[in-house]
Structure formats: C-alpha cells, structure tokens
mmCIF file of C-alpha atoms in Angstrom:
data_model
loop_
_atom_site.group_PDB
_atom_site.id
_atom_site.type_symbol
_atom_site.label_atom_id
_atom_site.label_comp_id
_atom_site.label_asym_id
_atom_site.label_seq_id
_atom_site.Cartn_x
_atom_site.Cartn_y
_atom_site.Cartn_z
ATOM 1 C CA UNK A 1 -71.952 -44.649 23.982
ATOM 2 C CA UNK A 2 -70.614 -47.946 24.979
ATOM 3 C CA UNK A 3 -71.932 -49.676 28.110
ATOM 4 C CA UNK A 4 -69.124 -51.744 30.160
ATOM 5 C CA UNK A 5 -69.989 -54.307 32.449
ATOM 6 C CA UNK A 6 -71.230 -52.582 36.035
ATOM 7 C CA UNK A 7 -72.668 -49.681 34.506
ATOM 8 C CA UNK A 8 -69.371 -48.050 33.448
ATOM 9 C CA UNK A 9 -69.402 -46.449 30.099
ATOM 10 C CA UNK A 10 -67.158 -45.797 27.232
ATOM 11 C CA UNK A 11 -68.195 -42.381 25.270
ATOM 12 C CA UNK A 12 -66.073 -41.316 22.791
ATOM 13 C CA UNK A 13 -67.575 -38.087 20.334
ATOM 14 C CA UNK A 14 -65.693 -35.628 17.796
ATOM 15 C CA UNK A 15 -66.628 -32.325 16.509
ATOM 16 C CA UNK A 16 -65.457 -31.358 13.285
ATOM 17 C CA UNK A 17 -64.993 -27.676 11.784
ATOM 18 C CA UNK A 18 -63.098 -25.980 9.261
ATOM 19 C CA UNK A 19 -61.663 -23.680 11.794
ATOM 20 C CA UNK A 20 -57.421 -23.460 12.672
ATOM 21 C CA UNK A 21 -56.291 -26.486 15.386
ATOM 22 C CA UNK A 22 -54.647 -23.774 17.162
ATOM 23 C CA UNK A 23 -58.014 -21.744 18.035
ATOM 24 C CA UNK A 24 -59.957 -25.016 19.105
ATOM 25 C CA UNK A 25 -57.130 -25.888 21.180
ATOM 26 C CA UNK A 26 -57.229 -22.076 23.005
ATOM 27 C CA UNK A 27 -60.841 -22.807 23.485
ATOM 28 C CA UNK A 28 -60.996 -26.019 25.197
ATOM 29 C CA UNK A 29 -57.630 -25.191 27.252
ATOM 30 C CA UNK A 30 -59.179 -21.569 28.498
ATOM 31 C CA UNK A 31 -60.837 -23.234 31.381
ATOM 32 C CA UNK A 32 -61.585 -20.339 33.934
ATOM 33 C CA UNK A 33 -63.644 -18.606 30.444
ATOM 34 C CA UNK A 34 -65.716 -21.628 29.918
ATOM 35 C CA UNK A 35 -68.708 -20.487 31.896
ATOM 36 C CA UNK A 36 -69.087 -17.658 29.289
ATOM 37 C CA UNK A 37 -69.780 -20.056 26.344
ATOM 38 C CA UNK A 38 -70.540 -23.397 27.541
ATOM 39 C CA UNK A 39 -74.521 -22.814 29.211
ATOM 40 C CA UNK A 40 -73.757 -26.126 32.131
ATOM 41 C CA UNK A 41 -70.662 -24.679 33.016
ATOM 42 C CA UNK A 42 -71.395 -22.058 36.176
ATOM 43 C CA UNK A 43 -68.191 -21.811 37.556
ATOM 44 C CA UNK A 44 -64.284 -22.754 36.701
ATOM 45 C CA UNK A 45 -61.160 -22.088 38.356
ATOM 46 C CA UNK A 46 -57.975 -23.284 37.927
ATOM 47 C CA UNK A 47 -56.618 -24.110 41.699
ATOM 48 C CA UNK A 48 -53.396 -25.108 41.279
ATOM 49 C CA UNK A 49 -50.749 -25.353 38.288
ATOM 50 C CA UNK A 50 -47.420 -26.472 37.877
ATOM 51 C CA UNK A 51 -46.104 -26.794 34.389
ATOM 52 C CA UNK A 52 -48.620 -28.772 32.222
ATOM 53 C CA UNK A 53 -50.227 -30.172 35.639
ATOM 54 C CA UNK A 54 -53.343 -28.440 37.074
ATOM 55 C CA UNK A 55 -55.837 -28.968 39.519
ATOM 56 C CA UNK A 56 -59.353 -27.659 37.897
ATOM 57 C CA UNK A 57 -62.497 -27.233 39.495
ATOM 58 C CA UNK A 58 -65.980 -26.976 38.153
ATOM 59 C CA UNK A 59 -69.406 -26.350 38.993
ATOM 60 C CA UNK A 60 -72.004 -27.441 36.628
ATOM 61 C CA UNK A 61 -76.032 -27.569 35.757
ATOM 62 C CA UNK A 62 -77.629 -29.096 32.887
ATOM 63 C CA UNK A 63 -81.084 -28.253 31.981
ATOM 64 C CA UNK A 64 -81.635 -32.055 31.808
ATOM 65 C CA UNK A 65 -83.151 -34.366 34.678
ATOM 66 C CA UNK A 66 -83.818 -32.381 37.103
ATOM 67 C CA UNK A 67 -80.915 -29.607 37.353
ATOM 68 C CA UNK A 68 -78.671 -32.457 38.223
ATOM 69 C CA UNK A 69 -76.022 -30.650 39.563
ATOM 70 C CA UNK A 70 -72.199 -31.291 39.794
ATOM 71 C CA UNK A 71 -69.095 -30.678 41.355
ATOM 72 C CA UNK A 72 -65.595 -31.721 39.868
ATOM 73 C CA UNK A 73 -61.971 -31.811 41.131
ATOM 74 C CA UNK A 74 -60.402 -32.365 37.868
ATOM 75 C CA UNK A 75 -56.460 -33.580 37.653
ATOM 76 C CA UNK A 76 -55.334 -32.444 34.329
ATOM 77 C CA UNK A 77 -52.032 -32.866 32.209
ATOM 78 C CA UNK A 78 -51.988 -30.981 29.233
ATOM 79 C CA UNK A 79 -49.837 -31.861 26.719
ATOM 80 C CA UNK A 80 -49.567 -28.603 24.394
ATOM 81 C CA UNK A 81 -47.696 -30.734 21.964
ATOM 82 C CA UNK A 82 -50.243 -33.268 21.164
ATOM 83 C CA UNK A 83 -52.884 -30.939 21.420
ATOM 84 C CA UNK A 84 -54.098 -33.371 24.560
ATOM 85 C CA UNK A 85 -55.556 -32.569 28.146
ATOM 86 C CA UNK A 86 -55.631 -35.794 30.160
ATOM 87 C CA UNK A 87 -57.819 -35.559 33.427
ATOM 88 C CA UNK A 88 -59.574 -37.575 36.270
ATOM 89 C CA UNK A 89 -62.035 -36.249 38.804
ATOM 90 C CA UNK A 90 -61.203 -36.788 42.594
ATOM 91 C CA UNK A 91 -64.062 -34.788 43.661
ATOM 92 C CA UNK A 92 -65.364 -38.336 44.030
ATOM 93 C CA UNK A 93 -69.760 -37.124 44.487
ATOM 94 C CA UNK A 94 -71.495 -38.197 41.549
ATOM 95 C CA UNK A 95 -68.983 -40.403 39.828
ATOM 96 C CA UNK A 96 -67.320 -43.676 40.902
ATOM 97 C CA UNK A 97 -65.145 -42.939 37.647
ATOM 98 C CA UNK A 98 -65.059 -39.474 35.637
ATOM 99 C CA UNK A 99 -61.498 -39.915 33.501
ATOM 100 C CA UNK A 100 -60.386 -39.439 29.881
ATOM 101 C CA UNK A 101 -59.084 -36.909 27.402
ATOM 102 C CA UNK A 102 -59.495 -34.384 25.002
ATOM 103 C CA UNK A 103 -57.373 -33.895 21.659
ATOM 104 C CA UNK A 104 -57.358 -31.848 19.035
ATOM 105 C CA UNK A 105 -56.596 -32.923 15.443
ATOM 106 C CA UNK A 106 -56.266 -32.215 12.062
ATOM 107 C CA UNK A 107 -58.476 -34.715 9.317
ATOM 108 C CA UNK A 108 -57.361 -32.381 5.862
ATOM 109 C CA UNK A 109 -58.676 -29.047 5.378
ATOM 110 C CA UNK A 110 -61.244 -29.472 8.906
ATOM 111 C CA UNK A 111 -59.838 -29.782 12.568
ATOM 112 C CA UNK A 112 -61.070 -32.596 15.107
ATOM 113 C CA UNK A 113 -61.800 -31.828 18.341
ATOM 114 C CA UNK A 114 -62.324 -35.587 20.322
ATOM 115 C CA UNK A 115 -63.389 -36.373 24.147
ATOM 116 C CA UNK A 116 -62.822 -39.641 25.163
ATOM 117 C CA UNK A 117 -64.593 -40.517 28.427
ATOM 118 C CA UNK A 118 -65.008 -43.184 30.537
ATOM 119 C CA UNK A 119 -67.816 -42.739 33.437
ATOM 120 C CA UNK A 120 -69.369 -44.734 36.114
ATOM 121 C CA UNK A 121 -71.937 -42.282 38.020
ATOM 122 C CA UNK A 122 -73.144 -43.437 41.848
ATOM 123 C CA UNK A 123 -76.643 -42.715 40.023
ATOM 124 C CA UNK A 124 -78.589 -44.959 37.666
ATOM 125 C CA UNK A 125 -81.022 -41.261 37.586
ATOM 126 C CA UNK A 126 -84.557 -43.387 36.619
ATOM 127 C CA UNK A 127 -82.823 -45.770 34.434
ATOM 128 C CA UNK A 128 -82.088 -41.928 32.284
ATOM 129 C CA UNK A 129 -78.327 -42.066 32.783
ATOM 130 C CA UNK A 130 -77.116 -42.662 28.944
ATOM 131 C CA UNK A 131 -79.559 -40.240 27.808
ATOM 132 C CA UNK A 132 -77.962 -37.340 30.188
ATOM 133 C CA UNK A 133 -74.998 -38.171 28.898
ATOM 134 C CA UNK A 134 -75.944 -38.114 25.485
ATOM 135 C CA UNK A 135 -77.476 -34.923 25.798
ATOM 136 C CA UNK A 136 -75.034 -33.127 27.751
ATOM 137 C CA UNK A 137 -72.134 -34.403 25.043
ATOM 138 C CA UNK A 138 -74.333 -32.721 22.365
ATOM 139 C CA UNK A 139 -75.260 -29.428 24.219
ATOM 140 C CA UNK A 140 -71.180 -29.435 25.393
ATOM 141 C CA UNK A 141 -70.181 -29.795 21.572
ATOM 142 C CA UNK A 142 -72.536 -26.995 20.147
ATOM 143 C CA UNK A 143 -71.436 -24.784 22.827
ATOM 144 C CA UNK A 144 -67.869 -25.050 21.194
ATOM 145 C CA UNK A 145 -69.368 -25.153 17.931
ATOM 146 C CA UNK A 146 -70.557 -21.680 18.909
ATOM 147 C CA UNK A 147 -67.605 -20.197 20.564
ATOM 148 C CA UNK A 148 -65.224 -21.197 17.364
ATOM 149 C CA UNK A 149 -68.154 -19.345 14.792
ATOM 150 C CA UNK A 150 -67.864 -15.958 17.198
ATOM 151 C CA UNK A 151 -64.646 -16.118 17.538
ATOM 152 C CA UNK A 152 -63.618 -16.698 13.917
ATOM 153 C CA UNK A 153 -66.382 -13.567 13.176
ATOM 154 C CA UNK A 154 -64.754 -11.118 15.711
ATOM 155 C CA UNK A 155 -61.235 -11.873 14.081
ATOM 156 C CA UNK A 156 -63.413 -11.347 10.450
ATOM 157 C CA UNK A 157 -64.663 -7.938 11.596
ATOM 158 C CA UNK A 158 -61.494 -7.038 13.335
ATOM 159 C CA UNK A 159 -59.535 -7.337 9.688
ATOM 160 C CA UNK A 160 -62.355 -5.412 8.143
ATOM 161 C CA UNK A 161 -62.121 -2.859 10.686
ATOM 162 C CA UNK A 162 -58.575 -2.334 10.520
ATOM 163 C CA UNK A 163 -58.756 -2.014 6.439
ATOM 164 C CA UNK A 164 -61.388 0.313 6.252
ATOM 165 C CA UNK A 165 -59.819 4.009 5.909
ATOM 166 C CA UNK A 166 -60.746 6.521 8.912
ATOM 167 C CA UNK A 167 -61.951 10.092 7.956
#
C-alpha cells in the first residue's frame, strides 16, 4: 500500500492460481453472486446495465474495526476483451475517492487476477485505516481463492460423475 499525499492511497495486489483466465474472470464479473463467497459482501445488485456499462451496488461488513460498514454506488465498464472492469463509487459516504480496476491475466501456466485501487476514506478510523485495508484486500483475495478451488472441484466431480457407468 502506497500512501499519497492527503491521505489518499495507492493499493495495488494480485492473486495468482493455476486455474483457466476464463473462470476467474466469471467469478469476479458475477456480481449479484458475490455475497455467497465473499464473507464482507451482504448484498449486490446490479441496478442498471447498458452494454459493458453498469451501475452496481453493494452493501458490505468486515469483521475488522468495529463492523465498519459500507455502502457503494459503483460505475463500472467492463471490458470483456481485456479481461478489465473499470469502476468509481458515487455513493460518495465513506470515501472521498473509491476508483480503480480489476484485470485478469495470464503469467505462463498460472492466471493473475490484479485490483488496482486508489482510496481516500472521510475516516482516518484511530489512525487503523491502512491496516483495514490491508486486511480486507487479504480476506477479499482468499474469498476468491476459495470460490476458484470449489468451483474447479464441482467441475472435477461433475466429469467423474458423468464417467462412472449407472446400474
């Protein structure tokens, strides 16, 4: 995490997996299903859409400083082809800035999944504010992390399933 001047900070953080591009990129673009795998996540709903432009809003509660919780408006452009989901909040209650992207990649045999974020929240929270965001990066990431292993396991047992012979 990179601190700006004015409290305004630069976070950029990768997860790496052998797992297909294609399924990391159906997971991080499946917004209203997020709340099933990602624990901070209570509530998403797309609210508007037109083409690769959406309007996305989320509800979320860490278990970190005190249930902090928050409310974003999230303007998104998703660029299927780049594997790229550009957004800004306008909810405009926690964060004087909340803006950035997510891409996925390919680095040889493992895919890349990257958030870049730049933040500037209207709360220093006890001097704790790069630690939240530390922690809620690393919770966020294993949360994927988990979704990718169960879904690459249901798809595993599926193709067993379908090769085993029936009596």
């Amino acid at each position: 995490i990179g601190e700006e001047k004015d409290d305004t900070y630069q976070i950029k953080t990768t997860l790496k997996m052998k797992a297909p591009d294609t399924l990391l990129w159906k997971i991080i673009t499946d917004y209203e299903k997020t709340p099933n795998f990602v624990k901070s996540v209570k509530t998403s709903k797309v609210n508007s859409r037109n083409h690769n432009n959406l309007v996305l809003e989320m509800h979320c509660q860490g278990n970190w400083a005190f249930f902090i919780k928050v409310h974003l408006i999230l303007n998104m452009r998703q660029d299927d082809s780049m594997m790229r989901i550009y957004f800004v909040d306008t909810a405009d209650e926690k964060f004087y800035i909340f803006e950035g992207f997510w891409q996925v990649t390919r680095e040889g045999d493992k895919s890349v999944v990257q958030l870049n974020l730049r933040t500037k929240p209207k709360s220093s929270y006890f001097g704790m504010v790069e630690g939240i965001i530390e922690y809620s990066l690393r919770k966020l990431f294993e949360d994927i992390e988990r979704r990718v292993v169960q879904l690459i396991a249901e798809e595993a047992a599926s193709k067993v399933s379908k090769t085993v012979p029936t009596k």
